[in-house]
CSV table of C-alpha atoms in Angstrom, one decimal:
chain,number,residue,atom,x,y,z
A,1,MET,CA,16.2,-13.5,-13.3
A,2,ARG,CA,12.6,-14.1,-14.4
A,3,LEU,CA,9.3,-12.4,-13.8
A,4,HIS,CA,6.3,-14.6,-12.8
A,5,GLU,CA,3.3,-12.7,-14.1
A,6,LEU,CA,0.0,-12.8,-15.9
A,7,THR,CA,-0.3,-10.5,-18.9
A,8,PRO,CA,-3.9,-9.2,-18.6
A,9,ALA,CA,-3.6,-8.4,-14.8
A,10,PRO,CA,-3.0,-4.8,-13.8
A,11,ASN,CA,-0.1,-5.3,-11.3
A,12,PRO,CA,2.2,-7.3,-13.6
A,13,ARG,CA,1.6,-4.5,-16.2
A,14,ARG,CA,2.9,-1.9,-13.7
A,15,VAL,CA,6.2,-3.8,-13.6
A,16,ARG,CA,6.3,-4.3,-17.4
A,17,VAL,CA,5.7,-0.5,-18.0
A,18,PHE,CA,8.3,0.3,-15.4
A,19,LEU,CA,10.8,-2.1,-17.1
A,20,ALA,CA,10.0,-0.5,-20.5
A,21,GLU,CA,10.7,3.0,-19.1
A,22,LYS,CA,14.0,1.7,-17.8
A,23,GLY,CA,14.8,-0.1,-21.1
A,24,VAL,CA,15.3,-3.4,-19.1
A,25,GLN,CA,14.2,-6.8,-20.4
A,26,ILE,CA,13.5,-9.7,-18.0
A,27,PRO,CA,12.1,-13.0,-19.3
A,28,SER,CA,8.6,-13.8,-18.0
A,29,VAL,CA,6.7,-16.9,-17.0
A,30,GLN,CA,2.9,-16.9,-17.2
A,31,VAL,CA,1.1,-17.9,-14.0
A,32,ASP,CA,-2.6,-18.7,-14.7
A,33,VAL,CA,-4.4,-17.7,-11.5
A,34,PHE,CA,-7.7,-18.9,-13.0
A,35,LYS,CA,-6.2,-22.4,-13.0
A,36,GLY,CA,-4.8,-22.0,-9.5
A,37,GLU,CA,-1.2,-22.0,-10.6
A,38,ASN,CA,-0.6,-19.3,-7.9
A,39,ARG,CA,-1.8,-21.6,-5.2
A,40,THR,CA,0.5,-24.6,-5.8
A,41,PRO,CA,3.0,-25.4,-2.9
A,42,GLU,CA,5.8,-24.5,-5.3
A,43,PHE,CA,4.5,-21.1,-6.1
A,44,LEU,CA,3.6,-20.4,-2.4
A,45,LYS,CA,7.2,-21.0,-1.6
A,46,LYS,CA,8.1,-18.1,-3.9
A,47,ASN,CA,5.3,-15.9,-2.5
A,48,PRO,CA,3.2,-17.0,0.5
A,49,SER,CA,0.6,-14.4,-0.6
A,50,GLY,CA,0.0,-16.4,-3.7
A,51,LYS,CA,0.0,-13.1,-5.7
A,52,ILE,CA,1.7,-12.1,-8.9
A,53,PRO,CA,4.0,-10.5,-10.0
A,54,VAL,CA,7.0,-12.2,-8.4
A,55,LEU,CA,10.6,-11.4,-9.5
A,56,GLU,CA,12.8,-14.5,-9.0
A,57,LEU,CA,16.5,-13.7,-8.8
A,58,ASP,CA,19.2,-16.1,-10.1
A,59,ASP,CA,20.0,-17.3,-6.6
A,60,GLY,CA,16.3,-18.1,-6.0
A,61,THR,CA,15.5,-15.1,-3.9
A,62,CYS,CA,12.0,-14.0,-4.6
A,63,ILE,CA,10.6,-10.4,-4.5
A,64,ALA,CA,6.9,-10.0,-4.6
A,65,GLU,CA,4.8,-6.8,-4.7
A,66,SER,CA,5.0,-4.6,-7.8
A,67,ILE,CA,6.5,-1.6,-6.1
A,68,ALA,CA,9.1,-3.7,-4.3
A,69,ILE,CA,10.1,-5.2,-7.6
A,70,CYS,CA,10.2,-1.7,-9.3
A,71,ARG,CA,12.3,-0.3,-6.4
A,72,TYR,CA,14.8,-3.2,-6.8
A,73,VAL,CA,15.0,-2.5,-10.6
A,74,GLU,CA,15.6,1.2,-9.9
A,75,ALA,CA,18.4,0.4,-7.4
A,76,LEU,CA,20.2,-1.6,-10.2
A,77,ASN,CA,19.2,0.8,-13.0
A,78,PRO,CA,19.0,4.3,-11.5
A,79,GLU,CA,18.1,6.2,-14.8
A,80,PRO,CA,15.6,7.4,-15.8
A,81,ASN,CA,14.7,8.1,-12.1
A,82,LEU,CA,11.1,7.1,-11.4
A,83,PHE,CA,11.0,7.2,-7.5
A,84,GLY,CA,12.3,10.7,-6.8
A,85,ARG,CA,15.7,12.5,-6.7
A,86,ASN,CA,15.6,14.1,-3.2
A,87,PRO,CA,13.9,13.5,0.1
A,88,VAL,CA,10.9,15.7,-0.6
A,89,GLU,CA,10.3,14.6,-4.1
A,90,THR,CA,10.7,10.9,-3.1
A,91,ALA,CA,8.2,11.4,-0.3
A,92,GLN,CA,5.7,13.1,-2.5
A,93,ILE,CA,5.9,10.4,-5.2
A,94,GLU,CA,5.5,7.7,-2.5
A,95,MET,CA,2.6,9.5,-1.0
A,96,ARG,CA,0.7,9.9,-4.3
A,97,ASN,CA,1.5,6.4,-5.5
A,98,ARG,CA,0.1,5.1,-2.2
A,99,GLN,CA,-3.0,7.2,-2.4
A,100,LEU,CA,-3.6,5.8,-5.9
A,101,GLU,CA,-3.1,2.3,-4.5
A,102,PHE,CA,-5.3,2.6,-1.4
A,103,GLU,CA,-7.9,5.0,-2.7
A,104,LEU,CA,-8.3,3.9,-6.3
A,105,MET,CA,-6.7,0.5,-6.8
A,106,GLY,CA,-8.3,-0.7,-3.6
A,107,PRO,CA,-11.9,0.2,-4.7
A,108,VAL,CA,-11.2,-1.1,-8.2
A,109,SER,CA,-10.1,-4.4,-6.8
A,110,VAL,CA,-13.3,-4.5,-4.7
A,111,ALA,CA,-15.4,-3.7,-7.8
A,112,TRP,CA,-13.6,-6.4,-9.7
A,113,VAL,CA,-14.1,-9.3,-7.2
A,114,ASN,CA,-17.7,-8.3,-6.6
A,115,GLY,CA,-18.5,-7.4,-10.2
A,116,PRO,CA,-20.2,-9.2,-13.1
A,117,VAL,CA,-17.2,-9.9,-15.3
A,118,ILE,CA,-15.4,-12.2,-12.8
A,119,ALA,CA,-18.7,-13.8,-11.8
A,120,GLN,CA,-19.1,-14.9,-15.4
A,121,MET,CA,-15.4,-15.7,-16.0
A,122,ALA,CA,-14.8,-17.7,-12.8
A,123,PRO,CA,-18.1,-18.5,-11.1
A,124,GLY,CA,-17.7,-19.0,-7.3
A,125,MET,CA,-14.1,-17.8,-7.2
A,126,PHE,CA,-15.2,-15.0,-4.9
A,127,LYS,CA,-18.2,-14.7,-2.5
A,128,GLN,CA,-19.8,-11.6,-4.0
A,129,ILE,CA,-21.2,-8.8,-1.9
A,130,PRO,CA,-23.5,-6.4,-3.9
A,131,ASP,CA,-23.3,-3.6,-1.3
A,132,ALA,CA,-19.5,-3.7,-1.5
A,133,LEU,CA,-19.6,-3.3,-5.3
A,134,ALA,CA,-21.9,-0.2,-5.0
A,135,ALA,CA,-19.7,1.4,-2.3
A,136,ALA,CA,-16.6,0.7,-4.5
A,137,GLU,CA,-18.1,2.4,-7.5
A,138,ALA,CA,-19.0,5.5,-5.5
A,139,ASN,CA,-15.4,5.6,-4.1
A,140,ILE,CA,-13.9,5.3,-7.5
A,141,ALA,CA,-16.1,8.2,-8.9
A,142,ARG,CA,-15.1,10.3,-5.9
A,143,PHE,CA,-11.4,9.6,-6.3
A,144,TYR,CA,-11.5,10.4,-10.0
A,145,GLN,CA,-13.2,13.8,-9.3
A,146,ARG,CA,-10.5,14.6,-6.7
A,147,ILE,CA,-7.6,13.6,-8.8
A,148,ASP,CA,-9.0,15.7,-11.7
A,149,ASN,CA,-8.9,18.7,-9.3
A,150,GLU,CA,-5.3,17.9,-8.3
A,151,LEU,CA,-4.2,17.5,-12.0
A,152,ALA,CA,-5.3,21.1,-12.6
A,153,SER,CA,-2.1,22.3,-10.7
A,154,ARG,CA,0.4,19.6,-11.7
A,155,GLU,CA,1.2,17.8,-14.9
A,156,PHE,CA,1.7,14.3,-13.6
A,157,MET,CA,0.4,12.2,-10.7
A,158,GLY,CA,3.5,12.4,-8.6
A,159,GLY,CA,4.5,16.0,-9.5
A,160,ASP,CA,5.8,17.9,-12.5
A,161,ARG,CA,7.5,14.9,-14.1
A,162,PHE,CA,6.6,11.3,-15.0
A,163,SER,CA,7.1,8.8,-12.1
A,164,VAL,CA,6.1,5.4,-10.8
A,165,ALA,CA,2.9,7.0,-9.6
A,166,ASP,CA,1.8,7.6,-13.2
A,167,ILE,CA,2.5,3.9,-14.0
A,168,THR,CA,0.2,2.9,-11.1
A,169,ALA,CA,-2.5,5.3,-12.2
A,170,LEU,CA,-2.3,4.2,-15.9
A,171,CYS,CA,-2.6,0.5,-15.1
A,172,VAL,CA,-5.4,0.9,-12.6
A,173,THR,CA,-7.5,3.3,-14.7
A,174,ASP,CA,-7.1,1.1,-17.8
A,175,PHE,CA,-8.0,-2.0,-15.9
A,176,ALA,CA,-11.1,-0.3,-14.4
A,177,THR,CA,-12.2,0.8,-17.8
A,178,GLU,CA,-11.4,-2.2,-20.0
A,179,ARG,CA,-11.8,-5.1,-17.6
A,180,VAL,CA,-14.0,-4.1,-14.6
A,181,GLY,CA,-16.4,-1.9,-16.7
A,182,VAL,CA,-16.1,1.2,-14.5
A,183,ALA,CA,-15.7,4.1,-16.8
A,184,ARG,CA,-14.1,7.5,-16.1
A,185,ASP,CA,-16.4,10.5,-16.5
A,186,PRO,CA,-15.2,12.0,-19.9
A,187,GLY,CA,-16.0,15.5,-18.5
A,188,LEU,CA,-13.0,15.2,-16.2
A,189,ALA,CA,-10.7,17.1,-18.5
A,190,ASN,CA,-7.5,17.2,-16.5
A,191,LEU,CA,-7.7,13.4,-16.0
A,192,ALA,CA,-8.4,12.9,-19.7
A,193,ARG,CA,-5.4,15.1,-20.7
A,194,TRP,CA,-3.1,13.2,-18.3
A,195,HIS,CA,-4.4,9.8,-19.6
A,196,ALA,CA,-3.8,10.8,-23.2
A,197,ALA,CA,-0.2,11.9,-22.4
A,198,VAL,CA,0.8,8.8,-20.5
A,199,SER,CA,-0.9,6.5,-23.0
A,200,ALA,CA,1.1,8.0,-25.8
A,201,ARG,CA,4.4,6.9,-24.2
A,202,PRO,CA,5.9,3.8,-25.8
A,203,SER,CA,6.0,2.1,-22.4
A,204,ALA,CA,2.2,2.1,-22.2
A,205,LYS,CA,2.1,-0.7,-24.8
A,206,ALA,CA,4.0,-3.0,-22.4
B,1,MET,CA,8.0,20.9,11.2
B,2,ARG,CA,4.8,19.4,12.8
B,3,LEU,CA,2.9,16.2,12.7
B,4,HIS,CA,-0.9,16.2,12.3
B,5,GLU,CA,-2.1,13.1,14.0
B,6,LEU,CA,-4.6,11.4,16.3
B,7,THR,CA,-3.0,9.5,19.2
B,8,PRO,CA,-5.3,6.4,19.4
B,9,ALA,CA,-5.2,5.7,15.6
B,10,PRO,CA,-2.9,3.0,14.3
B,11,ASN,CA,-1.2,4.9,11.4
B,12,PRO,CA,-0.1,7.9,13.5
B,13,ARG,CA,1.4,5.4,15.9
B,14,ARG,CA,3.5,3.9,13.1
B,15,VAL,CA,5.1,7.3,12.6
B,16,ARG,CA,5.6,7.9,16.4
B,17,VAL,CA,7.2,4.5,16.9
B,18,PHE,CA,9.4,5.1,13.8
B,19,LEU,CA,10.5,8.5,15.2
B,20,ALA,CA,11.2,7.0,18.6
B,21,GLU,CA,13.5,4.4,17.0
B,22,LYS,CA,15.3,7.2,15.2
B,23,GLY,CA,15.5,9.4,18.4
B,24,VAL,CA,13.8,12.2,16.5
B,25,GLN,CA,11.2,14.5,18.1
B,26,ILE,CA,8.6,16.4,16.1
B,27,PRO,CA,5.8,18.5,17.7
B,28,SER,CA,2.4,17.1,17.0
B,29,VAL,CA,-1.1,18.6,16.5
B,30,GLN,CA,-4.2,16.5,17.3
B,31,VAL,CA,-6.8,16.2,14.5
B,32,ASP,CA,-10.1,14.9,15.8
B,33,VAL,CA,-11.5,12.9,12.9
B,34,PHE,CA,-14.7,12.1,14.9
B,35,LYS,CA,-15.4,15.9,15.0
B,36,GLY,CA,-14.6,16.1,11.2
B,37,GLU,CA,-11.4,18.1,11.7
B,38,ASN,CA,-9.8,16.1,8.9
B,39,ARG,CA,-12.6,17.2,6.5
B,40,THR,CA,-12.2,21.0,6.8
B,41,PRO,CA,-11.1,22.9,3.6
B,42,GLU,CA,-8.0,23.9,5.5
B,43,PHE,CA,-7.0,20.3,6.3
B,44,LEU,CA,-7.9,19.0,2.8
B,45,LYS,CA,-5.4,21.5,1.4
B,46,LYS,CA,-2.8,19.7,3.5
B,47,ASN,CA,-4.0,16.3,2.4
B,48,PRO,CA,-6.8,15.9,-0.2
B,49,SER,CA,-7.3,12.3,1.2
B,50,GLY,CA,-8.5,13.8,4.5
B,51,LYS,CA,-6.3,11.2,6.3
B,52,ILE,CA,-3.9,11.4,9.1
B,53,PRO,CA,-1.0,11.5,9.8
B,54,VAL,CA,0.4,14.4,7.7
B,55,LEU,CA,3.9,15.8,8.2
B,56,GLU,CA,3.9,19.6,7.5
B,57,LEU,CA,7.3,21.0,6.7
B,58,ASP,CA,8.4,24.5,7.7
B,59,ASP,CA,7.9,25.7,4.1
B,60,GLY,CA,4.3,24.4,4.1
B,61,THR,CA,5.0,21.3,2.0
B,62,CYS,CA,2.8,18.5,3.3
B,63,ILE,CA,3.7,14.8,3.3
B,64,ALA,CA,0.8,12.3,3.9
B,65,GLU,CA,0.9,8.5,4.1
B,66,SER,CA,2.8,7.0,7.1
B,67,ILE,CA,5.4,5.2,5.0
B,68,ALA,CA,6.1,8.3,2.9
B,69,ILE,CA,6.7,10.3,6.1
B,70,CYS,CA,8.9,7.5,7.6
B,71,ARG,CA,10.9,7.4,4.4
B,72,TYR,CA,11.4,11.2,4.5
B,73,VAL,CA,12.5,10.9,8.1
B,74,GLU,CA,15.0,8.1,7.2
B,75,ALA,CA,16.4,10.2,4.4
B,76,LEU,CA,17.3,13.0,6.9
B,77,ASN,CA,18.2,10.6,9.7
B,78,PRO,CA,19.8,7.5,8.1
B,79,GLU,CA,20.6,5.6,11.3
B,80,PRO,CA,19.4,3.2,12.7
B,81,ASN,CA,18.4,2.0,9.2
B,82,LEU,CA,14.8,0.8,9.1
B,83,PHE,CA,14.2,0.5,5.3
B,84,GLY,CA,17.1,-1.7,4.2
B,85,ARG,CA,20.8,-1.4,3.5
B,86,ASN,CA,21.1,-2.9,0.0
B,87,PRO,CA,18.8,-3.5,-3.0
B,88,VAL,CA,17.7,-7.1,-2.0
B,89,GLU,CA,17.1,-6.2,1.7
B,90,THR,CA,15.3,-3.0,0.8
B,91,ALA,CA,13.0,-4.9,-1.6
B,92,GLN,CA,12.3,-7.6,1.0
B,93,ILE,CA,11.4,-5.1,3.7
B,94,GLU,CA,9.2,-3.2,1.2
B,95,MET,CA,7.5,-6.5,0.1
B,96,ARG,CA,6.8,-7.6,3.6
B,97,ASN,CA,5.7,-4.2,4.8
B,98,ARG,CA,3.3,-4.0,1.9
B,99,GLN,CA,1.9,-7.5,2.5
B,100,LEU,CA,1.2,-6.5,6.1
B,101,GLU,CA,-0.5,-3.4,4.8
B,102,PHE,CA,-2.7,-5.0,2.1
B,103,GLU,CA,-3.3,-8.4,3.7
B,104,LEU,CA,-3.6,-7.5,7.4
B,105,MET,CA,-4.1,-3.8,7.8
B,106,GLY,CA,-6.6,-3.9,4.9
B,107,PRO,CA,-8.9,-6.5,6.5
B,108,VAL,CA,-8.4,-4.9,10.0
B,109,SER,CA,-9.7,-1.6,8.5
B,110,VAL,CA,-12.6,-3.4,7.0
B,111,ALA,CA,-13.4,-5.0,10.3
B,112,TRP,CA,-13.1,-1.7,12.1
B,113,VAL,CA,-15.5,0.3,9.8
B,114,ASN,CA,-18.0,-2.6,9.8
B,115,GLY,CA,-17.6,-3.6,13.4
B,116,PRO,CA,-19.5,-2.9,16.7
B,117,VAL,CA,-17.0,-0.5,18.3
B,118,ILE,CA,-17.2,2.2,15.7
B,119,ALA,CA,-21.0,1.7,15.3
B,120,GLN,CA,-21.4,2.6,19.0
B,121,MET,CA,-18.7,5.3,19.0
B,122,ALA,CA,-19.8,7.1,15.9
B,123,PRO,CA,-23.3,6.0,14.8
B,124,GLY,CA,-23.8,6.4,11.0
B,125,MET,CA,-20.2,7.3,10.3
B,126,PHE,CA,-20.0,4.3,8.0
B,127,LYS,CA,-22.6,2.3,6.2
B,128,GLN,CA,-21.9,-1.1,7.7
B,129,ILE,CA,-21.9,-4.4,5.7
B,130,PRO,CA,-22.1,-7.4,8.0
B,131,ASP,CA,-20.8,-9.8,5.3
B,132,ALA,CA,-17.8,-7.6,4.8
B,133,LEU,CA,-17.0,-7.9,8.6
B,134,ALA,CA,-17.2,-11.7,8.5
B,135,ALA,CA,-15.0,-11.9,5.4
B,136,ALA,CA,-12.4,-9.6,7.0
B,137,GLU,CA,-12.3,-11.6,10.2
B,138,ALA,CA,-11.6,-14.8,8.2
B,139,ASN,CA,-8.9,-13.0,6.2
B,140,ILE,CA,-7.2,-11.7,9.4
B,141,ALA,CA,-7.2,-15.2,11.0
B,142,ARG,CA,-5.7,-16.7,7.8
B,143,PHE,CA,-3.0,-14.0,7.6
B,144,TYR,CA,-2.0,-14.5,11.2
B,145,GLN,CA,-1.7,-18.3,10.6
B,146,ARG,CA,0.5,-17.6,7.6
B,147,ILE,CA,2.8,-15.1,9.2
B,148,ASP,CA,3.2,-17.4,12.2
B,149,ASN,CA,4.5,-20.0,9.7
B,150,GLU,CA,6.9,-17.4,8.2
B,151,LEU,CA,8.2,-16.3,11.6
B,152,ALA,CA,9.4,-19.9,12.2
B,153,SER,CA,12.3,-19.2,9.9
B,154,ARG,CA,13.1,-15.5,10.5
B,155,GLU,CA,13.2,-13.4,13.6
B,156,PHE,CA,11.4,-10.3,12.4
B,157,MET,CA,8.8,-9.4,9.9
B,158,GLY,CA,11.1,-8.0,7.3
B,159,GLY,CA,14.0,-10.4,7.8
B,160,ASP,CA,16.7,-11.0,10.5
B,161,ARG,CA,16.6,-7.6,12.0
B,162,PHE,CA,14.0,-5.0,13.2
B,163,SER,CA,12.6,-2.8,10.4
B,164,VAL,CA,9.7,-0.6,9.4
B,165,ALA,CA,7.8,-3.8,8.7
B,166,ASP,CA,7.8,-4.7,12.4
B,167,ILE,CA,6.4,-1.2,13.2
B,168,THR,CA,3.5,-1.7,10.8
B,169,ALA,CA,2.8,-5.2,12.2
B,170,LEU,CA,3.0,-4.0,15.8
B,171,CYS,CA,0.6,-1.1,15.3
B,172,VAL,CA,-1.9,-3.1,13.3
B,173,THR,CA,-2.0,-6.1,15.6
B,174,ASP,CA,-2.3,-4.0,18.7
B,175,PHE,CA,-5.1,-2.0,17.0
B,176,ALA,CA,-6.9,-5.2,16.0
B,177,THR,CA,-6.7,-6.6,19.5
B,178,GLU,CA,-7.3,-3.5,21.6
B,179,ARG,CA,-9.7,-1.4,19.5
B,180,VAL,CA,-11.3,-3.6,16.9
B,181,GLY,CA,-11.8,-6.6,19.2
B,182,VAL,CA,-10.2,-9.2,16.8
B,183,ALA,CA,-7.9,-11.3,18.9
B,184,ARG,CA,-4.8,-13.3,17.8
B,185,ASP,CA,-5.0,-17.0,18.4
B,186,PRO,CA,-2.7,-17.4,21.4
B,187,GLY,CA,-1.6,-20.8,20.0
B,188,LEU,CA,0.4,-19.0,17.3
B,189,ALA,CA,3.7,-19.3,19.2
B,190,ASN,CA,6.0,-17.6,16.7
B,191,LEU,CA,3.7,-14.6,16.4
B,192,ALA,CA,3.5,-14.4,20.2
B,193,ARG,CA,7.3,-14.6,20.5
B,194,TRP,CA,7.7,-11.8,17.9
B,195,HIS,CA,5.0,-9.6,19.5
B,196,ALA,CA,6.6,-9.9,23.0
B,197,ALA,CA,10.0,-8.9,21.5
B,198,VAL,CA,8.8,-5.8,19.6
B,199,SER,CA,6.5,-4.8,22.5
B,200,ALA,CA,9.5,-4.8,24.9
B,201,ARG,CA,11.3,-2.1,22.8
B,202,PRO,CA,11.1,1.4,24.3
B,203,SER,CA,9.7,2.7,21.0
B,204,ALA,CA,6.5,0.5,21.5
B,205,LYS,CA,5.3,3.0,24.1
B,206,ALA,CA,5.2,5.8,21.6
């Protein structure tokens, strides 16, 4: 088994943090998307989306999409449970993980492809739309405010214990802050408390 | 239990088709998003995202996000299985469902909010970005071409049998064609074959 990934990218980090929480080690292969290594015919056979990460099994079966990979890893390594232990908890973790993906990771991706960092790092890689950047920044700020409100009444993103939803939130907030240049308002105290707690876990270094 | 939804919207339809495949009936409540019924303080307590559908359980617990709702329904009603029967199949269905969501439903949503139909139906509801509409239309066309290629070697979206990934694909392609006004290229024969097959299932009328 091997993991095709790129260390600085946020989605591969989700899988690495998940593996660290599980205590599972999988050898990794770096795929340099800036050199187009994700667009070769060979890579597109592994994942027609041309995206990383991709988990390649020993029989050649490939699983793309971070959450699909994590769910596969959880099926083989059930503990510690990170996707939920009963129908309601599982549904709530899924709901909140998806809201983080669509309503935070989505706008952060839009801010990334339309922002100044990628424009300098890889000129012409994306046709940039300034209005889309401004809309994304407003959406990110609104989501942070909302999640800060929600974290007043629960300790973690998915509920009262650490779950895959916290891994999504950690990787996307760190990517937004450190790479995209979209900061969190430090006055959002619940969000700051949550971020400090999950950043202190050993898995956060993955 | 009751389902908060809006009949013409694509995500509530995903849940209705899923319920029809399961043979499960849940009473529904219409939420008129054009009248802002999804933005009332009462509704935002059910789902802070302000999105439909939301499944409200008898104890008041609310589950938002179509796929979280479907997964909850599958946990209570395991057959017919629509999410996968073993770790690899489950991962592949999840992967393909997610690719349909991010790479087809995503651009279709962008085309919808930036397109002429919503501009006429609800003037000013969204700040429209013409460049975003054009980029979305190109992404949709590219994805249809790619999925047509993939459907040359498997019968359904998720693999060799009908799954939740087909429900996502059916609802988003029909929404794109019928409501957004973005047509499929009729020359994509595998996609046309797949669409005819899933549209002929009784659940497609849900």
